[in-house]
GROMACS .gro file of C-alpha atoms in nm:
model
  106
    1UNK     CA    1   9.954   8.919  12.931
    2UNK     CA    2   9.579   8.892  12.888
    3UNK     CA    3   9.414   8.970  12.590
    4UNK     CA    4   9.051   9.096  12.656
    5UNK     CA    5   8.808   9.052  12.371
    6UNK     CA    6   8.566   9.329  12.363
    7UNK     CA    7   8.358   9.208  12.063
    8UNK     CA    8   8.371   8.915  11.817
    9UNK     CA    9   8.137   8.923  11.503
   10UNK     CA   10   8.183   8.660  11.246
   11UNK     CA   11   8.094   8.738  10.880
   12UNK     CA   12   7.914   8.456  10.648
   13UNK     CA   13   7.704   8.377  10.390
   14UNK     CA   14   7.344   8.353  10.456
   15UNK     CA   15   7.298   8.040  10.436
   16UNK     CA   16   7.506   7.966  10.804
   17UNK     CA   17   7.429   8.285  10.990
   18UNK     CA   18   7.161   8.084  11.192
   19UNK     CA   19   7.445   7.790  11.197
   20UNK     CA   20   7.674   8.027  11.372
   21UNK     CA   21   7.446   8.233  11.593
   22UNK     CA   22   7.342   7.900  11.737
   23UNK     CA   23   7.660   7.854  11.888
   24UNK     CA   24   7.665   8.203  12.080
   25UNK     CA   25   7.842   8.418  11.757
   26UNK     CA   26   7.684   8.705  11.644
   27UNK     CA   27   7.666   8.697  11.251
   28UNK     CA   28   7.652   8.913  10.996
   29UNK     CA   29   7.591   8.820  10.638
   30UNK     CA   30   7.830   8.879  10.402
   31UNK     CA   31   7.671   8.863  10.028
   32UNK     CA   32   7.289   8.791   9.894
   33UNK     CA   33   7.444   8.451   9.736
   34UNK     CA   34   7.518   8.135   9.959
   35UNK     CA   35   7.807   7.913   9.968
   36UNK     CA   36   7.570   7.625   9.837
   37UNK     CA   37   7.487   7.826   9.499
   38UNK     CA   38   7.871   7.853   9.445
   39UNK     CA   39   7.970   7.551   9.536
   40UNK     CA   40   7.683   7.383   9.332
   41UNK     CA   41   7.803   7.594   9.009
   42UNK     CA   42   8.126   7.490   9.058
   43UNK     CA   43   8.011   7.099   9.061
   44UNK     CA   44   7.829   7.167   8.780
   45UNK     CA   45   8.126   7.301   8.590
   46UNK     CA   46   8.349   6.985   8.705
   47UNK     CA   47   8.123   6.762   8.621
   48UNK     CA   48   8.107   6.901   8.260
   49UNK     CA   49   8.451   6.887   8.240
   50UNK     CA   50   8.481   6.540   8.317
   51UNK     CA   51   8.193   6.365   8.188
   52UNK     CA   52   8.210   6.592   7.885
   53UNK     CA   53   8.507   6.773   7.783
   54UNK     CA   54   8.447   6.832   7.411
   55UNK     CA   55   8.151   7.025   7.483
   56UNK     CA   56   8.338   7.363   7.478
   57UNK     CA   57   8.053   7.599   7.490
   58UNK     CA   58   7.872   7.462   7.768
   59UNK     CA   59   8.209   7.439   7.983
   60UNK     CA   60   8.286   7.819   7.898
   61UNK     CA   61   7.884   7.878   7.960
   62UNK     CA   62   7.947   7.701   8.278
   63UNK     CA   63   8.276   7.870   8.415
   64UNK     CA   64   8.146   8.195   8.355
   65UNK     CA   65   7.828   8.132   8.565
   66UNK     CA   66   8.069   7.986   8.833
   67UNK     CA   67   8.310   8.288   8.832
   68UNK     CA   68   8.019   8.552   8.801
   69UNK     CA   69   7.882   8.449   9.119
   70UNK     CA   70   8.207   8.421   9.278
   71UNK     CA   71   8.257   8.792   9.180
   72UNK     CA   72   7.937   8.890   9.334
   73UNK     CA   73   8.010   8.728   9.617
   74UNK     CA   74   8.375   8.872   9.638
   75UNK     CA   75   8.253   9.208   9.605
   76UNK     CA   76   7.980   9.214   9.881
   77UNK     CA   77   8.196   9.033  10.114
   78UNK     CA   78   8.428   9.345  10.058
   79UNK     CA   79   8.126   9.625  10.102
   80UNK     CA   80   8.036   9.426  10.418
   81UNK     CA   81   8.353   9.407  10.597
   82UNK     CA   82   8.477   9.733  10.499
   83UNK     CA   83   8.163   9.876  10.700
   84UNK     CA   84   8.275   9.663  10.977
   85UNK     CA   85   8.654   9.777  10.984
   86UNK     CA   86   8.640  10.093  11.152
   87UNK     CA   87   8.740  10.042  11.476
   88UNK     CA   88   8.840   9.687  11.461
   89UNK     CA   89   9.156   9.563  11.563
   90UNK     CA   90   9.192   9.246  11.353
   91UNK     CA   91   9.001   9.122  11.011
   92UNK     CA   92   9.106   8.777  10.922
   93UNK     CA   93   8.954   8.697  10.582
   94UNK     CA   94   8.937   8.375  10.398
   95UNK     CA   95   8.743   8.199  10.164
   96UNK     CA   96   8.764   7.894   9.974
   97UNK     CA   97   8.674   7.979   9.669
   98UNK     CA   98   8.835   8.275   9.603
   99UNK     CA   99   9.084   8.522   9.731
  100UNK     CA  100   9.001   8.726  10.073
  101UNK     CA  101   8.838   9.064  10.075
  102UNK     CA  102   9.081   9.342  10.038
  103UNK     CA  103   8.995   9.592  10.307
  104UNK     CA  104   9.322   9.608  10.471
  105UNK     CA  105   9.406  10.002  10.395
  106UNK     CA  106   9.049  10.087  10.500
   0.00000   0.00000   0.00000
């Protein structure tokens, strides 16, 4: 049996839409905040916690600025691939930070 693919877009964060487009994939961006933000807060929070672990209010200061973007993030990846649902036979989300989108009963 032959599966025919009538139409493939891949949802990212701005910062690798040209990355992915490059290799023939149409992109669509999934949130106003890119991976490197996030995964730079997150560093920042780690280091913190392991170069400095008594300093309490700067690691909670830290967390929540990690987690708020994550949120962000989270929640216009969901707007974005809910407007892409209709129609679609397969979503596969996945991110590492965080859970995947929850647009399944869409």
């Amino acid at each position: 049996m032959l599966l025919r693919v009538h139409e493939v877009r891949i949802v990212v964060s701005p910062n690798l839409v040209a990355f992915v487009e490059a290799a023939g994939v149409p992109a669509v961006a999934h949130a106003t905040v890119d991976t490197q933000a996030i995964i730079e807060a997150n560093l920042n929070y780690r280091r913190c916690l392991h170069r400095s672990p008594w300093r309490i209010r700067d690691l909670i200061r830290l967390r929540h600025e990690f987690w708020e973007l994550c949120v962000q993030c989270w929640g216009e990846m969901s707007t974005t691939l809910t407007s892409l649902a209709e129609g679609a036979d397969l979503i596969f989300a996945s991110m590492a930070y965080q859970p995947p989108a929850n647009v399944a009963e869409y």
